[in-house]
Tab-separated table of N, CA and C in Angstrom:
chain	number	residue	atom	x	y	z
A	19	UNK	N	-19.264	17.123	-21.695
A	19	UNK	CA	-17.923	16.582	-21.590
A	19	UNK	C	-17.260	17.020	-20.282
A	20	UNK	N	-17.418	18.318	-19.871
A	20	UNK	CA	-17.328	18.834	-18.845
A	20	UNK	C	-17.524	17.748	-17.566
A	21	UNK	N	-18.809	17.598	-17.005
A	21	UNK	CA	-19.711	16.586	-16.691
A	21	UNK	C	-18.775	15.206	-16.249
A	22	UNK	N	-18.257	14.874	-17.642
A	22	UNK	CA	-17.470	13.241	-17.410
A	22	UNK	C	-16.274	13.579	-16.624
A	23	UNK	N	-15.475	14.763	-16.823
A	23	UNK	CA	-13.850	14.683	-16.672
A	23	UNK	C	-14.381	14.904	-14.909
A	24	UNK	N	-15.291	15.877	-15.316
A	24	UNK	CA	-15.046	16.677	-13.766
A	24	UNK	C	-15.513	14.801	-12.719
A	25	UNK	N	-16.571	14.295	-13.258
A	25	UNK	CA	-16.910	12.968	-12.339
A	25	UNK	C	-15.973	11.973	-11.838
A	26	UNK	N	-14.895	11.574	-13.304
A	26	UNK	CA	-14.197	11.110	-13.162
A	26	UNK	C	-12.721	11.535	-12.286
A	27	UNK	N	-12.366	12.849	-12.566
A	27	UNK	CA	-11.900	13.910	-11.474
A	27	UNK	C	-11.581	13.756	-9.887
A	28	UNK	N	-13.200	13.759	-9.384
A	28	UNK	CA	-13.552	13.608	-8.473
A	28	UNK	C	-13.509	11.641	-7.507
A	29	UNK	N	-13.774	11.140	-8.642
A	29	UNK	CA	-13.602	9.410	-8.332
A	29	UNK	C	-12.407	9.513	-7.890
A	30	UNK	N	-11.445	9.837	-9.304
A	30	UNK	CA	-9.845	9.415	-8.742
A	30	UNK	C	-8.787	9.926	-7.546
A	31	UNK	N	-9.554	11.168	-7.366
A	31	UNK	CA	-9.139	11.877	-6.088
A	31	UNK	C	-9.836	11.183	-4.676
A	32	UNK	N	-10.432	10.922	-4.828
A	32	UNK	CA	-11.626	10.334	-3.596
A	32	UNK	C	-10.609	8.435	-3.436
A	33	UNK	N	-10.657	8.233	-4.405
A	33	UNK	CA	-9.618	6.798	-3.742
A	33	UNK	C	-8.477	6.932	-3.945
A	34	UNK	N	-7.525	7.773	-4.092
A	34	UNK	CA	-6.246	7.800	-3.831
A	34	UNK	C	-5.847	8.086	-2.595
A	35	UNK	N	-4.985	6.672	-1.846
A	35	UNK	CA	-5.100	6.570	-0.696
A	35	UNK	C	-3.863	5.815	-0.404
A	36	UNK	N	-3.366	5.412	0.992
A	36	UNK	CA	-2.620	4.438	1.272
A	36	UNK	C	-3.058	3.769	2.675
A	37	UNK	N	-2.813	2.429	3.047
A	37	UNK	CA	-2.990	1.917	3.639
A	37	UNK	C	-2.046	1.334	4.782
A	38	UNK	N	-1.534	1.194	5.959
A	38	UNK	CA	-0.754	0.371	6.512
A	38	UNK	C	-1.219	0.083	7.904
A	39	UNK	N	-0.817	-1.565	8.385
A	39	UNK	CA	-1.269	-1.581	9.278
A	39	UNK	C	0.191	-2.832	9.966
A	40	UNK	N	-0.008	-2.453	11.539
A	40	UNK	CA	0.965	-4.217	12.081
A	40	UNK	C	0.049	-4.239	12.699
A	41	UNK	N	-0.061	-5.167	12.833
A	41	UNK	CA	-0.956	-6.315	13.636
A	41	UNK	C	-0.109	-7.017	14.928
A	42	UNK	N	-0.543	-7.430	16.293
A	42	UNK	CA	0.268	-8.299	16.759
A	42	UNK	C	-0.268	-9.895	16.221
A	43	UNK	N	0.856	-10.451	16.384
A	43	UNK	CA	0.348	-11.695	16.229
A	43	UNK	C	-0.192	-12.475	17.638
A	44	UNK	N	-1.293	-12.568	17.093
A	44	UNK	CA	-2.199	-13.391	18.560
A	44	UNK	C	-2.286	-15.023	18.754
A	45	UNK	N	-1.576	-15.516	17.342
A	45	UNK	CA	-1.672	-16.701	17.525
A	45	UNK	C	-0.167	-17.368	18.211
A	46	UNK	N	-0.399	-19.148	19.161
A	46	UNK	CA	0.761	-19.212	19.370
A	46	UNK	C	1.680	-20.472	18.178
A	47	UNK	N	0.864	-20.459	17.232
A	47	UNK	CA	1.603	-21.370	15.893
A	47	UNK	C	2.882	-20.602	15.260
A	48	UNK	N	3.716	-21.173	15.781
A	48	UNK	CA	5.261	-21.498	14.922
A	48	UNK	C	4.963	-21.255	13.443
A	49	UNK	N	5.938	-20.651	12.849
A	49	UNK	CA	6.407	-20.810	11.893
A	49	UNK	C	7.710	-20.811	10.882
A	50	UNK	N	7.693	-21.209	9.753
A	50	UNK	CA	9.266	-21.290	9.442
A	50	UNK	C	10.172	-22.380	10.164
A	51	UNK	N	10.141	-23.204	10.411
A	51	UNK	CA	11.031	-24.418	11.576
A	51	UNK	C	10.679	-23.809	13.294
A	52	UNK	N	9.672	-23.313	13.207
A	52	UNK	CA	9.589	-22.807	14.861
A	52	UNK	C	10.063	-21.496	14.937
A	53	UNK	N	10.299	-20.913	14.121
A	53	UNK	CA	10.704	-18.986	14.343
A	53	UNK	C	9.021	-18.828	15.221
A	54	UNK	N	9.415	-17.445	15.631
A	54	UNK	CA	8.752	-16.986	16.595
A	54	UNK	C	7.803	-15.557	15.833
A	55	UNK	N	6.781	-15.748	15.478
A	55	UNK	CA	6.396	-14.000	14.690
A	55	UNK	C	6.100	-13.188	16.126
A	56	UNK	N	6.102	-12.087	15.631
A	56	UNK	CA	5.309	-10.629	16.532
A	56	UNK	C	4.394	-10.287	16.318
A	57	UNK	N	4.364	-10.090	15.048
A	57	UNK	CA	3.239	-9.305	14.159
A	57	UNK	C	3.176	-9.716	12.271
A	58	UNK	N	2.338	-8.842	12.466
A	58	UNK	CA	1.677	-8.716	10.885
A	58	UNK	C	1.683	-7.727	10.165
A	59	UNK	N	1.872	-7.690	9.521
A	59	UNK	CA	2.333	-6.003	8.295
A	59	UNK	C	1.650	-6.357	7.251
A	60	UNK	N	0.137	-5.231	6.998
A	60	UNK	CA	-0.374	-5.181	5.551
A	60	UNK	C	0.053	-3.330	4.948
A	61	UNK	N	0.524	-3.380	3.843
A	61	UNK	CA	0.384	-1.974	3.255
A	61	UNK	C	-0.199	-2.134	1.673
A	62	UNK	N	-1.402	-1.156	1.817
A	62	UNK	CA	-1.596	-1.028	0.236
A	62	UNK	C	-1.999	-0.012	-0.057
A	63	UNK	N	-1.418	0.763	-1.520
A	63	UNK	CA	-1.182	1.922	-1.656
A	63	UNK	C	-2.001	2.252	-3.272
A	64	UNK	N	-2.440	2.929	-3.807
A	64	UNK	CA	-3.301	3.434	-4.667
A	64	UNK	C	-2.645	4.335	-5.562
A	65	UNK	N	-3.243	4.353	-7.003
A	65	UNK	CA	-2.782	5.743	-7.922
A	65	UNK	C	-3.795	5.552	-9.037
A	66	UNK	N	-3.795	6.610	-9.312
A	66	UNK	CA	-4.405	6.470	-10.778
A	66	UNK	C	-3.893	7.154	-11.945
A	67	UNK	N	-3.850	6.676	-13.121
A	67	UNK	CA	-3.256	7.343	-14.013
A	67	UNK	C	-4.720	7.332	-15.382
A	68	UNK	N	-4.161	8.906	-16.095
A	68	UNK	CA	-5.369	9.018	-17.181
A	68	UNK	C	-4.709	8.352	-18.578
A	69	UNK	N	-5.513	7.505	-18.905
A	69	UNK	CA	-5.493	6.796	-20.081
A	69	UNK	C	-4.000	5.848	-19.811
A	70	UNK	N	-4.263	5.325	-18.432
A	70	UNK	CA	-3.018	4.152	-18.185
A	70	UNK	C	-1.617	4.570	-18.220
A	71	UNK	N	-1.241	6.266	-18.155
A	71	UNK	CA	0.332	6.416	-18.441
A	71	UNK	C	0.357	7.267	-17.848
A	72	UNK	N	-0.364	8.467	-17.694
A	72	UNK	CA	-0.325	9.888	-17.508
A	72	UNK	C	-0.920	9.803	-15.834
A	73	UNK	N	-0.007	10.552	-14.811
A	73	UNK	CA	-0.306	10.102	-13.490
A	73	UNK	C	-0.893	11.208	-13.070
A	74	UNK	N	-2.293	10.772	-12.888
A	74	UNK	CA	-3.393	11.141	-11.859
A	74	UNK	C	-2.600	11.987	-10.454
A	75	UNK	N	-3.307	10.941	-9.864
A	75	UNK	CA	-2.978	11.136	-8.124
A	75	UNK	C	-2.758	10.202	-7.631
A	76	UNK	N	-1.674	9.733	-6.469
A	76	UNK	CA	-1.393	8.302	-5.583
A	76	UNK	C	-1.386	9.079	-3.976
A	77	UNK	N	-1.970	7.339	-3.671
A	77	UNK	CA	-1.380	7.967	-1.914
A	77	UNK	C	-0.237	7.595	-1.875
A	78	UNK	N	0.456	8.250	-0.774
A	78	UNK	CA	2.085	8.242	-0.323
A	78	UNK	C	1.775	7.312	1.039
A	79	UNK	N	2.946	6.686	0.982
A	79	UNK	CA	3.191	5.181	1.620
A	79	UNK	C	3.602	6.003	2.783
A	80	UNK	N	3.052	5.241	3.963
A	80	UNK	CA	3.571	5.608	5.605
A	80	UNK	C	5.111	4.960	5.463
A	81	UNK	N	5.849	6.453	5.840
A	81	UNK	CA	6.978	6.058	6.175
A	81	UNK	C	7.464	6.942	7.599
A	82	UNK	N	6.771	7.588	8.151
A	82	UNK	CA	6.799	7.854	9.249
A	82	UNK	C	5.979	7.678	10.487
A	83	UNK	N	6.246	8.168	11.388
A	83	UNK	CA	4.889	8.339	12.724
A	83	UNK	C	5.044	7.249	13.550
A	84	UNK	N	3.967	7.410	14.582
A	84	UNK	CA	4.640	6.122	15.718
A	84	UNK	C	3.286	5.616	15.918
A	85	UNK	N	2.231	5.665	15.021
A	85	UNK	CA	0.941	4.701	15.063
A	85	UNK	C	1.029	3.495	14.327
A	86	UNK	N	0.671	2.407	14.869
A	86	UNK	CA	0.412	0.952	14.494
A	86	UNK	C	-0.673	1.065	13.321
A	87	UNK	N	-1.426	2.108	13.071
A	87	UNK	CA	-2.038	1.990	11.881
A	87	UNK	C	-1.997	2.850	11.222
A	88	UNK	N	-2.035	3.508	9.876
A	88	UNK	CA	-2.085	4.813	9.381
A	88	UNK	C	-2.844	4.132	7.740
A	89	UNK	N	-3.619	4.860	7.990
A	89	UNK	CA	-4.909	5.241	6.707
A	89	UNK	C	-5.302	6.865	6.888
A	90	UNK	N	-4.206	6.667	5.316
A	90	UNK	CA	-4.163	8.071	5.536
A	90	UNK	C	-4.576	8.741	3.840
A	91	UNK	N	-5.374	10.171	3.747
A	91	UNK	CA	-5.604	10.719	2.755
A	91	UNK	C	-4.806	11.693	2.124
A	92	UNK	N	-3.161	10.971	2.197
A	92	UNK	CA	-1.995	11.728	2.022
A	92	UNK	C	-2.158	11.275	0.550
A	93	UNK	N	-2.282	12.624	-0.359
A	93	UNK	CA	-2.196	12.762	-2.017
A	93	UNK	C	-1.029	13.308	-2.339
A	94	UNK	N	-0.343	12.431	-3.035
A	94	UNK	CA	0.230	13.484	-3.998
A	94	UNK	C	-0.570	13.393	-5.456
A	95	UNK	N	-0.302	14.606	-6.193
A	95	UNK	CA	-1.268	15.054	-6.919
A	95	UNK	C	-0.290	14.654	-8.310
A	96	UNK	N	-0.147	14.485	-9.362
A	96	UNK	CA	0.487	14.197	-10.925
A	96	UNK	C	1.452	13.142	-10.444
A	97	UNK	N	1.529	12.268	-9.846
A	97	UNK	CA	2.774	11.612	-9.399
A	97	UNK	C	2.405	9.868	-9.330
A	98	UNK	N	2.818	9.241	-9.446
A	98	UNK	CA	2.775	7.829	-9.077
A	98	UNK	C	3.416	7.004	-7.973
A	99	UNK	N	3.314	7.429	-6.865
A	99	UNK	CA	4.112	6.709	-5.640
A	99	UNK	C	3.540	5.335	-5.145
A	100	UNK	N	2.372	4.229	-6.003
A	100	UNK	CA	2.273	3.173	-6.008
A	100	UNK	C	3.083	2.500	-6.275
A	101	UNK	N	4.437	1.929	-5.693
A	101	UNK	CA	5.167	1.131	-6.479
A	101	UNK	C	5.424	0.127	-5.515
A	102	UNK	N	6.047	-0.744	-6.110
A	102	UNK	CA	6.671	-2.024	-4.806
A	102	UNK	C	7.487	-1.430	-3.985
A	103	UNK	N	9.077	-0.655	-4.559
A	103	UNK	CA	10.057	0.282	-4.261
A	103	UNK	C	9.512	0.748	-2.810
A	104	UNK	N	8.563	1.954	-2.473
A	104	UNK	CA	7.537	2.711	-2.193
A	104	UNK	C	6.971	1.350	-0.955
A	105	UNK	N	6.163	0.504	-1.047
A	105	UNK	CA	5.771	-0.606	0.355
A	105	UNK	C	7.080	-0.880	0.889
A	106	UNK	N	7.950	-1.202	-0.238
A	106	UNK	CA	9.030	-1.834	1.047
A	106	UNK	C	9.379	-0.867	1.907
A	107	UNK	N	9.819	0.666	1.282
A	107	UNK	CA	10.057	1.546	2.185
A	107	UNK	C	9.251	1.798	3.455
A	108	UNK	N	7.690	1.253	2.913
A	108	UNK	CA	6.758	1.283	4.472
A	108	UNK	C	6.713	0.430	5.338
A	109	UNK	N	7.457	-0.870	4.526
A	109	UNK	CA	7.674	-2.150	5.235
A	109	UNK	C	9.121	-2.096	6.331
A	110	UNK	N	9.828	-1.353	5.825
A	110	UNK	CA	11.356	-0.842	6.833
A	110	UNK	C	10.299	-0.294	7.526
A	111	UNK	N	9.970	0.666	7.427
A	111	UNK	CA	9.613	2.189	8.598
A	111	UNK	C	8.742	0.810	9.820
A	112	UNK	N	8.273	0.303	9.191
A	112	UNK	CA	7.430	-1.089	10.264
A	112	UNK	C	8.194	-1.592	10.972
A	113	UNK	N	9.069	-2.344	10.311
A	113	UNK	CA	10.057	-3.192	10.742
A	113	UNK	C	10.961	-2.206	12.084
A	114	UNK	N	11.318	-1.301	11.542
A	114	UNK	CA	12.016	-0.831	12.596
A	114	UNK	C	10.669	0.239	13.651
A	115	UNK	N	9.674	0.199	13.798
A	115	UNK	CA	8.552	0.480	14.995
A	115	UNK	C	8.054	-1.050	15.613
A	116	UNK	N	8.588	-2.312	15.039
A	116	UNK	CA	8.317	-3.176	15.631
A	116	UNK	C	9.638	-4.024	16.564
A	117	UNK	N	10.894	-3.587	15.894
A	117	UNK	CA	12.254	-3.304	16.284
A	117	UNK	C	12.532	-4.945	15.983
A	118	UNK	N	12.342	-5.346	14.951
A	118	UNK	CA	12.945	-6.793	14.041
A	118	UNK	C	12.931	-6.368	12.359
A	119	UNK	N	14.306	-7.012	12.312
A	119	UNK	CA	14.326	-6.958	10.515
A	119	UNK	C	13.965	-8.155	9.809
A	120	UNK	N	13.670	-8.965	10.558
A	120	UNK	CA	13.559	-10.397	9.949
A	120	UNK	C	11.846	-10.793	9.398
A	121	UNK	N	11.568	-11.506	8.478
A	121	UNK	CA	10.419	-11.478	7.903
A	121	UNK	C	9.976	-12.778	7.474
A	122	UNK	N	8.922	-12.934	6.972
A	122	UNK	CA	8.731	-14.751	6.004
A	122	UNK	C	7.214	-14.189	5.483
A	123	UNK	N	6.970	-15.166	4.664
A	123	UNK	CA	5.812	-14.685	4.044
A	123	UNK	C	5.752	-13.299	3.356
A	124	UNK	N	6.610	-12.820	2.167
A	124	UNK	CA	6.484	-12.035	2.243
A	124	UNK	C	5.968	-11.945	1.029
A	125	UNK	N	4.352	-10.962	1.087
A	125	UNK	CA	3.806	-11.512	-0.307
A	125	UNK	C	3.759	-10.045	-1.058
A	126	UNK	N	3.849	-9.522	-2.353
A	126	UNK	CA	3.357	-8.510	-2.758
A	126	UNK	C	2.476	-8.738	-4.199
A	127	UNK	N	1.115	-7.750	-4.638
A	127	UNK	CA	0.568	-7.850	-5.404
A	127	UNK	C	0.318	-6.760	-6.606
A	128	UNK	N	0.424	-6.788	-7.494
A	128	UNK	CA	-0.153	-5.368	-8.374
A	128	UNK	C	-1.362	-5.882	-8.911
A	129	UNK	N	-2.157	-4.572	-9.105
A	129	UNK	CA	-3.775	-5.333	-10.013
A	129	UNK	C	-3.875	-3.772	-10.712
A	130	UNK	N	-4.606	-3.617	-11.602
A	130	UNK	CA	-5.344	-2.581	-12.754
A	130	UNK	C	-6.691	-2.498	-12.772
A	131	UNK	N	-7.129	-1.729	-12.901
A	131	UNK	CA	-8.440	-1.694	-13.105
A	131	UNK	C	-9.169	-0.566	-13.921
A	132	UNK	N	-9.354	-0.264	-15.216
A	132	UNK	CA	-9.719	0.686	-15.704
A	132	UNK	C	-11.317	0.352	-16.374
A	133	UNK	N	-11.868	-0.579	-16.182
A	133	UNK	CA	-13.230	-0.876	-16.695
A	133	UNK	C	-13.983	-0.447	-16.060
A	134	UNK	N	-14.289	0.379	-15.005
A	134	UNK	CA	-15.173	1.163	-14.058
A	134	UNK	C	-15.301	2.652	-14.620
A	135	UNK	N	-14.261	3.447	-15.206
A	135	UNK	CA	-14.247	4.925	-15.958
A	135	UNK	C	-14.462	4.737	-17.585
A	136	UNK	N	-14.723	3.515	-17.943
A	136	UNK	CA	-14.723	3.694	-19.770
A	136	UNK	C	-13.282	2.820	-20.091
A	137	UNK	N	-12.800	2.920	-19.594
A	137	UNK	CA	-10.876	2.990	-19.862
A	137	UNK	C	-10.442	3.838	-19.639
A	138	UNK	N	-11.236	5.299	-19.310
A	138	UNK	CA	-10.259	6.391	-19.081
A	138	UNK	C	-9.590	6.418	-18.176
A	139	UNK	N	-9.607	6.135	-16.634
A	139	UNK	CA	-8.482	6.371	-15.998
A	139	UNK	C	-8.638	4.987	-15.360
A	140	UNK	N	-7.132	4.634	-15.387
A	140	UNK	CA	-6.548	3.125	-14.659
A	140	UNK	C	-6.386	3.484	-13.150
A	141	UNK	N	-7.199	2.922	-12.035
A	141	UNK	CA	-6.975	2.338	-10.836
A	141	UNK	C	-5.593	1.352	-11.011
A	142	UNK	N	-4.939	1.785	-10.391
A	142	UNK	CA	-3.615	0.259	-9.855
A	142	UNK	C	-3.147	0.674	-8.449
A	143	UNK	N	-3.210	-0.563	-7.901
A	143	UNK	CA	-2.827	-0.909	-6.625
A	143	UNK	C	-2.354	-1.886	-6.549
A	144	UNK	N	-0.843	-1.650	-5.152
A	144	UNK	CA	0.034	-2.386	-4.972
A	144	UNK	C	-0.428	-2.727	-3.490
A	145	UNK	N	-0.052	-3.959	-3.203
A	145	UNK	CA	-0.237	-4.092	-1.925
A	145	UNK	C	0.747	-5.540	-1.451
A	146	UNK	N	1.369	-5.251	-0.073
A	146	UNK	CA	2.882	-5.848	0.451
A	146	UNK	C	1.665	-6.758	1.734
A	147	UNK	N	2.093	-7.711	1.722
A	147	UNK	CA	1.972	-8.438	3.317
A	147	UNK	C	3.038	-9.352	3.700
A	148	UNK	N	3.474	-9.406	4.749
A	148	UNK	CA	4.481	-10.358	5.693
A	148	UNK	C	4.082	-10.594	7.272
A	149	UNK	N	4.816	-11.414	7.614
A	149	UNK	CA	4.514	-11.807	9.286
A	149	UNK	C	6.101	-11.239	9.318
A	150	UNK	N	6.455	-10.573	10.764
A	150	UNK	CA	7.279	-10.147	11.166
A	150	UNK	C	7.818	-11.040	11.988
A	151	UNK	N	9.017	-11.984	12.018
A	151	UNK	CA	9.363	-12.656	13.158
A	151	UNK	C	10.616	-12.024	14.469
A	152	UNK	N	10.553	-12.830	15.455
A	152	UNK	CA	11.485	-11.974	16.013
A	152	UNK	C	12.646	-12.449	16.047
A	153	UNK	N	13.465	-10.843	16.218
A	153	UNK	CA	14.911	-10.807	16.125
A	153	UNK	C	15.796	-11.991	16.819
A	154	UNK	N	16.893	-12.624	16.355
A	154	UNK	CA	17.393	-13.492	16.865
A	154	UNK	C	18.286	-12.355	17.271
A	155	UNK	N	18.614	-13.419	18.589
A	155	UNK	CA	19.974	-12.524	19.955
A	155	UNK	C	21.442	-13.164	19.814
């Protein structure tokens, strides 16, 4: 029994993670009536909880730093900081390193996944995407 917790243990710590990235936008297609994008903003963020309630470990959402990408193996440990709440906050910290508040496309997703441990511990991940357009003057 030992054996299972400690395996499973080890899984849920090993993908608790977060993700963020901007992108520039390289294409020159319009969108929205001809708005103008910059970039691209993906964030997706990880947790796991034991037996779907009881919180594992999550990664913590980039809300600081001055890199265009951060994949990072920032844990917090008993906590659940996967939330929508939680991307948007990584989606500001973007918004203002790309220096526009304005957005379109703005998609977000949740998914579950506990059929990989038995049912014992639920994978859920949230994940935010938008095109960033630019600031009107």
């Amino acid at each position: 029994m030992k054996k299972l917790f400690y395996s499973i243990a080890l899984l849920a710590l090993a993908g608790c993670s977060s993700y963020s990235e901007i992108a520039p936008w390289n294409s020159s297609m319009p969108v929205n009536d001809g708005e103008v994008p910059v970039a691209s903003f993906i964030t997706q963020n990880f947790s796991y909880q034991l037996l779907g309630f009881i919180p594992l470990c999550s990664g913590v959402p980039w809300t600081e730093g001055d890199g265009d990408v951060c994949d990072d193996f920032n844990v917090s440990l008993f906590s659940d900081k996967a939330t929508v709440d939680n991307n948007m906050v990584s989606l500001r910290h973007a918004l203002d390193r790309v220096g526009s508040h304005r957005i379109a496309h703005l998609r977000t997703s949740e998914s579950d996944d506990s059929d990989w441990s038995i049912y014992l511990v639920n994978r859920h991940e949230v994940r935010t995407s938008c095109i960033i357009l630019k600031d009107e003057e």
